């Protein structure tokens, strides 16, 4: 079951992010009263926290079209031209992972975002002429998990900026309950709580877990949530097998208090970028490890998790 298709259809269904929703209601209402397109928006933060869903929700609220594209597919000027020349008045252009756009293409967006036009040079050398081509007024919504990689001139052209952080456990329970209601899938409050505690506060992870629970329950209606979580590689508190492989590297080097990123990469057999962007953010935020100038240090939470695993999970069927 593809639960990611069950996105919120309006602001009421969009759970959490109270400040974002409060401000967005004002911006949407103002845009309607002024009969203008919404100002350009930049969404940044953790992956899977609702950036794409909110962009689609905005299009629904404004009753306009939305064009969704990945930043990595914009590598040449012609890619930008093809995008904007197919837009209509008040359309929304949503560029996911906008930091992945080819750096040379960014300058085209500066005029597009401010003046809704771009310049094209026709002819060569002495016969060359610059022609300005106007495009319909549109709203650019950019989403990124790496704000630092976006050029400052582009970032400054976004009038509305929203930060998407991890959701609270209470919010995750509401998301899970709402999804269960929509697909008519019965789970007890305790089972929903178990799932929410293993999502790392990320709705996308919650949907992945819920989809797998749905699959297992079709085959065996009595299988426990704990057993399902173990079957799909979730150890505890959302930590998965790869997180555990990373943490256990510290046990193999008890004589060293710190481990460098290259050493961890070699020991765990994960590339450095994967460790820094996928594994460490959650572990550092929740005090499992600490990042120091001399390397990574295993903290109390990390030690306790490893002790718990050695005691409760090894060799357990």
Short mmCIF file of C-alpha atoms in Angstrom, two decimals:
data_model
loop_
_atom_site.label_atom_id
_atom_site.label_comp_id
_atom_site.label_asym_id
_atom_site.label_seq_id
_atom_site.Cartn_x
_atom_site.Cartn_y
_atom_site.Cartn_z
CA UNK A 1 0.00 0.00 0.00
CA UNK A 2 1.38 3.39 -1.04
CA UNK A 3 0.47 5.53 1.94
CA UNK A 4 2.58 8.45 0.68
CA UNK A 5 -0.27 9.18 -1.74
CA UNK A 6 -2.50 10.02 1.24
CA UNK A 7 -1.24 13.57 1.60
CA UNK A 8 -3.24 16.18 3.56
CA UNK A 9 -5.83 17.85 1.37
CA UNK A 10 -6.17 21.05 3.39
CA UNK A 11 -4.54 22.90 6.29
CA UNK A 12 -6.82 21.21 8.80
CA UNK A 13 -5.49 17.79 7.79
CA UNK A 14 -1.89 18.99 7.90
CA UNK A 15 -0.91 17.98 11.44
CA UNK A 16 1.70 19.89 13.42
CA UNK A 17 3.73 22.92 12.32
CA UNK A 18 1.32 25.32 14.05
CA UNK A 19 3.41 28.45 13.41
CA UNK A 20 3.89 27.60 9.74
CA UNK A 21 0.15 27.02 9.26
CA UNK A 22 -0.77 30.18 11.13
CA UNK A 23 1.47 32.36 8.97
CA UNK A 24 0.56 30.53 5.77
CA UNK A 25 -3.16 31.19 6.32
CA UNK A 26 -2.39 34.92 6.40
CA UNK A 27 -0.18 34.79 3.29
CA UNK A 28 -2.77 32.80 1.33
CA UNK A 29 -5.63 35.08 2.33
CA UNK A 30 -3.58 38.18 1.46
CA UNK A 31 -2.65 36.75 -1.96
CA UNK A 32 -6.33 36.09 -2.71
CA UNK A 33 -7.43 39.57 -1.59
CA UNK A 34 -4.69 41.22 -3.67
CA UNK A 35 -5.53 38.92 -6.59
CA UNK A 36 -1.83 38.15 -6.93
CA UNK A 37 0.22 34.99 -6.91
CA UNK A 38 1.73 33.93 -3.59
CA UNK A 39 5.23 35.20 -2.88
CA UNK A 40 8.07 32.76 -3.58
CA UNK A 41 8.59 30.24 -0.76
CA UNK A 42 11.63 28.36 0.50
CA UNK A 43 11.11 25.22 2.60
CA UNK A 44 14.18 23.76 4.28
CA UNK A 45 14.80 21.06 6.84
CA UNK A 46 14.79 17.32 7.35
CA UNK A 47 13.66 15.02 4.51
CA UNK A 48 10.22 13.47 4.87
CA UNK A 49 8.77 16.23 7.07
CA UNK A 50 6.04 17.50 4.72
CA UNK A 51 7.66 20.01 2.36
CA UNK A 52 6.20 18.49 -0.80
CA UNK A 53 2.84 17.91 0.90
CA UNK A 54 2.61 21.57 1.94
CA UNK A 55 3.46 22.74 -1.58
CA UNK A 56 0.66 20.59 -3.01
CA UNK A 57 -1.67 21.81 -0.27
CA UNK A 58 -0.91 25.43 -1.20
CA UNK A 59 -1.84 24.68 -4.81
CA UNK A 60 -5.13 23.17 -3.60
CA UNK A 61 -5.88 26.18 -1.41
CA UNK A 62 -5.19 28.60 -4.29
CA UNK A 63 -6.97 26.36 -6.81
CA UNK A 64 -4.07 26.54 -9.21
CA UNK A 65 -1.80 24.10 -11.03
CA UNK A 66 1.47 22.85 -9.61
CA UNK A 67 4.48 21.65 -11.57
CA UNK A 68 6.82 19.41 -9.53
CA UNK A 69 10.40 18.80 -10.60
CA UNK A 70 13.68 17.67 -9.05
CA UNK A 71 16.52 20.17 -8.86
CA UNK A 72 18.95 17.59 -10.26
CA UNK A 73 17.05 17.61 -13.57
CA UNK A 74 17.85 21.31 -14.11
CA UNK A 75 21.39 21.25 -15.48
CA UNK A 76 21.26 23.50 -18.56
CA UNK A 77 19.71 26.87 -19.39
CA UNK A 78 17.35 25.18 -21.82
CA UNK A 79 15.93 23.17 -18.90
CA UNK A 80 14.94 26.42 -17.20
CA UNK A 81 13.46 27.88 -20.39
CA UNK A 82 11.34 24.77 -20.99
CA UNK A 83 10.07 24.90 -17.41
CA UNK A 84 8.92 28.50 -17.27
CA UNK A 85 7.61 28.75 -20.84
CA UNK A 86 5.08 26.03 -20.05
CA UNK A 87 3.71 27.82 -16.98
CA UNK A 88 0.40 29.64 -16.81
CA UNK A 89 -0.51 32.73 -14.82
CA UNK A 90 -0.42 32.06 -11.03
CA UNK A 91 0.94 28.52 -11.44
CA UNK A 92 3.18 27.05 -8.75
CA UNK A 93 6.58 25.69 -9.71
CA UNK A 94 7.85 23.34 -7.00
CA UNK A 95 11.54 22.42 -7.21
CA UNK A 96 12.47 19.68 -4.77
CA UNK A 97 16.11 19.59 -3.62
CA UNK A 98 16.61 22.97 -5.24
CA UNK A 99 20.25 22.98 -4.10
CA UNK A 100 20.95 20.28 -6.75
CA UNK A 101 20.39 22.70 -9.64
CA UNK A 102 23.48 23.26 -11.78
CA UNK A 103 25.16 26.35 -10.34
CA UNK A 104 25.28 28.06 -13.76
CA UNK A 105 21.47 27.96 -13.98
CA UNK A 106 20.85 29.87 -10.76
CA UNK A 107 21.38 33.29 -12.36
CA UNK A 108 18.44 32.73 -14.69
CA UNK A 109 16.15 32.43 -11.68
CA UNK A 110 17.15 35.84 -10.33
CA UNK A 111 15.30 37.76 -13.09
CA UNK A 112 12.55 35.17 -13.28
CA UNK A 113 11.73 35.52 -9.59
CA UNK A 114 11.88 39.32 -9.51
CA UNK A 115 10.72 40.49 -12.94
CA UNK A 116 9.20 37.32 -14.44
CA UNK A 117 11.39 37.49 -17.50
CA UNK A 118 14.69 36.24 -18.87
CA UNK A 119 17.14 37.52 -21.45
CA UNK A 120 18.17 35.57 -24.54
CA UNK A 121 21.07 36.48 -26.82
CA UNK A 122 20.18 36.07 -30.49
CA UNK A 123 22.89 36.05 -33.14
CA UNK A 124 26.66 35.93 -32.83
CA UNK A 125 29.45 38.42 -32.24
CA UNK A 126 28.66 41.86 -33.77
CA UNK A 127 25.17 40.79 -34.83
CA UNK A 128 24.24 39.56 -31.38
CA UNK A 129 21.16 41.12 -29.78
CA UNK A 130 19.64 40.63 -26.36
CA UNK A 131 15.92 39.93 -26.30
CA UNK A 132 13.80 39.98 -23.14
CA UNK A 133 11.12 37.31 -22.93
CA UNK A 134 8.31 37.76 -20.44
CA UNK A 135 6.76 34.77 -18.65
CA UNK A 136 3.50 34.46 -16.69
CA UNK A 137 3.67 35.46 -13.04
CA UNK A 138 4.17 32.34 -10.95
CA UNK A 139 5.14 31.20 -7.46
CA UNK A 140 8.42 29.33 -7.06
CA UNK A 141 8.50 26.99 -4.07
CA UNK A 142 11.93 25.55 -3.42
CA UNK A 143 12.55 22.70 -1.00
CA UNK A 144 15.97 21.72 0.30
CA UNK A 145 17.64 19.56 2.91
CA UNK A 146 20.86 21.55 2.49
CA UNK A 147 20.25 25.28 2.89
CA UNK A 148 23.99 26.03 2.96
CA UNK A 149 24.33 24.87 -0.67
CA UNK A 150 21.90 27.49 -1.99
CA UNK A 151 23.52 30.72 -3.26
CA UNK A 152 22.76 33.71 -1.06
CA UNK A 153 21.32 35.82 -3.94
CA UNK A 154 18.78 33.06 -4.63
CA UNK A 155 17.89 32.56 -0.97
CA UNK A 156 17.25 36.30 -0.55
CA UNK A 157 14.69 36.28 -3.38
CA UNK A 158 12.34 34.03 -1.42
CA UNK A 159 9.87 36.21 0.46
CA UNK A 160 8.56 33.35 2.62
CA UNK A 161 10.85 30.90 4.42
CA UNK A 162 9.73 27.93 6.52
CA UNK A 163 11.91 25.55 8.54
CA UNK A 164 10.71 21.93 8.83
CA UNK A 165 12.02 20.09 11.88
CA UNK A 166 11.16 16.67 13.29
CA UNK A 167 7.64 16.22 14.70
CA UNK A 168 6.84 15.57 18.34
CA UNK A 169 5.70 12.11 19.43
CA UNK A 170 2.17 13.44 20.03
CA UNK A 171 2.04 14.87 16.50
CA UNK A 172 3.28 11.57 15.06
CA UNK A 173 0.51 9.71 16.87
CA UNK A 174 -2.05 12.07 15.34
CA UNK A 175 -0.60 11.51 11.86
CA UNK A 176 -0.68 7.73 12.30
CA UNK A 177 -4.24 7.79 13.65
CA UNK A 178 -5.42 10.03 10.81
CA UNK A 179 -3.84 7.72 8.23
CA UNK A 180 -5.36 4.63 9.86
CA UNK A 181 -8.78 6.27 9.76
CA UNK A 182 -8.41 7.14 6.07
CA UNK A 183 -7.43 3.60 5.04
CA UNK A 184 -9.81 1.97 7.58
CA UNK A 185 -6.99 0.07 9.28
CA UNK A 186 -7.57 -0.75 12.94
CA UNK A 187 -4.68 -0.38 15.38
CA UNK A 188 -4.96 0.03 19.13
CA UNK A 189 -3.73 3.20 20.84
CA UNK A 190 -0.81 1.20 22.23
CA UNK A 191 0.14 -0.08 18.76
CA UNK A 192 -0.03 3.42 17.32
CA UNK A 193 2.17 4.61 20.18
CA UNK A 194 4.77 1.92 19.43
CA UNK A 195 4.91 2.97 15.80
CA UNK A 196 5.16 6.67 16.64
CA UNK A 197 8.08 6.03 19.01
CA UNK A 198 10.02 4.45 16.15
CA UNK A 199 9.58 7.13 13.48
CA UNK A 200 12.36 9.54 14.54
CA UNK A 201 9.68 12.23 14.25
CA UNK A 202 9.54 11.85 10.44
CA UNK A 203 6.11 11.32 8.79
CA UNK A 204 7.67 9.58 5.77
CA UNK A 205 9.21 6.96 8.07
CA UNK A 206 5.83 6.58 9.80
CA UNK A 207 4.14 5.89 6.46
CA UNK A 208 6.80 3.32 5.54
CA UNK A 209 6.37 1.50 8.85
CA UNK A 210 2.57 1.66 8.67
CA UNK A 211 2.62 0.22 5.14
CA UNK A 212 4.76 -2.72 6.29
CA UNK A 213 2.55 -3.29 9.34
CA UNK A 214 -0.43 -3.39 7.00
CA UNK A 215 1.33 -6.04 4.86
CA UNK A 216 2.26 -8.23 7.82
CA UNK A 217 -1.21 -7.99 9.34
CA UNK A 218 -2.82 -9.12 6.07
CA UNK A 219 -0.81 -12.34 6.32
CA UNK A 220 -0.96 -12.73 10.11
CA UNK A 221 -3.51 -10.62 11.95
CA UNK A 222 -2.07 -11.55 15.35
CA UNK A 223 1.57 -10.68 14.79
CA UNK A 224 2.78 -8.05 17.26
CA UNK A 225 4.05 -4.61 16.31
CA UNK A 226 7.31 -5.31 18.14
CA UNK A 227 7.88 -8.41 16.03
CA UNK A 228 7.10 -6.52 12.83
CA UNK A 229 9.51 -3.73 13.75
CA UNK A 230 12.24 -6.28 14.40
CA UNK A 231 11.48 -8.02 11.10
CA UNK A 232 11.91 -4.79 9.10
CA UNK A 233 15.17 -3.89 10.82
CA UNK A 234 14.09 -1.32 13.41
CA UNK A 235 15.92 -1.94 16.68
CA UNK A 236 14.61 0.61 19.20
CA UNK A 237 13.43 4.24 19.27
CA UNK A 238 13.53 4.36 15.48
CA UNK A 239 17.15 3.29 15.25
CA UNK A 240 17.68 0.81 12.45
CA UNK A 241 20.29 -1.79 11.56
CA UNK A 242 22.59 0.77 9.92
CA UNK A 243 22.46 3.03 12.98
CA UNK A 244 23.46 0.02 15.09
CA UNK A 245 26.33 -0.92 12.77
CA UNK A 246 27.64 2.62 13.15
CA UNK A 247 27.33 2.63 16.96
CA UNK A 248 28.95 -0.80 17.35
CA UNK A 249 32.10 0.55 15.70
CA UNK A 250 32.84 2.20 19.05
CA UNK A 251 32.77 -1.18 20.79
CA UNK A 252 35.42 -2.52 18.43
CA UNK A 253 37.79 0.27 19.44
CA UNK A 254 37.36 0.45 23.21
CA UNK A 255 40.89 1.72 23.65
CA UNK A 256 40.11 4.83 21.60
CA UNK A 257 37.73 7.39 23.09
CA UNK A 258 37.16 9.08 19.72
CA UNK A 259 36.78 7.80 16.18
CA UNK A 260 37.37 9.90 13.06
CA UNK A 261 34.83 10.00 10.26
CA UNK A 262 37.16 8.17 7.86
CA UNK A 263 37.75 5.40 10.39
CA UNK A 264 34.01 5.04 10.98
CA UNK A 265 33.41 4.94 7.23
CA UNK A 266 35.95 2.15 6.77
CA UNK A 267 34.72 0.14 9.74
CA UNK A 268 31.01 0.43 8.97
CA UNK A 269 31.48 0.21 5.18
CA UNK A 270 29.32 3.30 4.69
CA UNK A 271 30.44 6.29 2.64
CA UNK A 272 31.19 9.47 4.57
CA UNK A 273 28.31 11.48 3.06
CA UNK A 274 25.80 8.79 4.06
CA UNK A 275 27.10 8.83 7.64
CA UNK A 276 27.05 12.62 7.90
CA UNK A 277 23.64 13.18 6.29
CA UNK A 278 21.63 10.05 7.09
CA UNK A 279 22.98 8.51 10.30
CA UNK A 280 24.63 11.13 12.47
CA UNK A 281 22.05 13.98 12.55
CA UNK A 282 19.56 11.96 14.63
CA UNK A 283 22.26 10.34 16.80
CA UNK A 284 23.91 13.67 17.56
CA UNK A 285 20.63 15.48 18.23
CA UNK A 286 19.53 12.78 20.68
CA UNK A 287 22.88 12.51 22.48
CA UNK A 288 23.94 9.07 21.31
CA UNK A 289 27.22 10.45 19.96
CA UNK A 290 29.03 13.76 20.10
CA UNK A 291 30.96 15.41 17.30
CA UNK A 292 34.25 16.93 18.50
CA UNK A 293 37.34 18.40 16.86
CA UNK A 294 39.15 15.12 17.52
CA UNK A 295 36.40 12.85 16.17
CA UNK A 296 33.17 11.22 17.32
CA UNK A 297 32.58 10.23 20.96
CA UNK A 298 30.06 7.65 22.17
CA UNK A 299 27.82 9.18 24.86
CA UNK A 300 25.76 7.67 27.67
CA UNK A 301 22.64 7.14 25.53
CA UNK A 302 24.72 5.30 22.94
CA UNK A 303 26.36 3.08 25.55
CA UNK A 304 23.01 2.25 27.15
CA UNK A 305 21.48 1.36 23.78
CA UNK A 306 24.36 -0.99 22.96
CA UNK A 307 24.12 -2.60 26.40
CA UNK A 308 20.37 -3.04 25.91
CA UNK A 309 20.93 -4.59 22.50
CA UNK A 310 23.58 -7.02 23.79
CA UNK A 311 21.22 -8.08 26.56
CA UNK A 312 17.88 -8.22 24.76
CA UNK A 313 18.36 -8.67 21.03
CA UNK A 314 21.45 -10.75 20.19
CA UNK A 315 20.53 -14.31 19.22
CA UNK A 316 16.87 -13.55 19.90
CA UNK A 317 14.58 -15.06 17.22
#
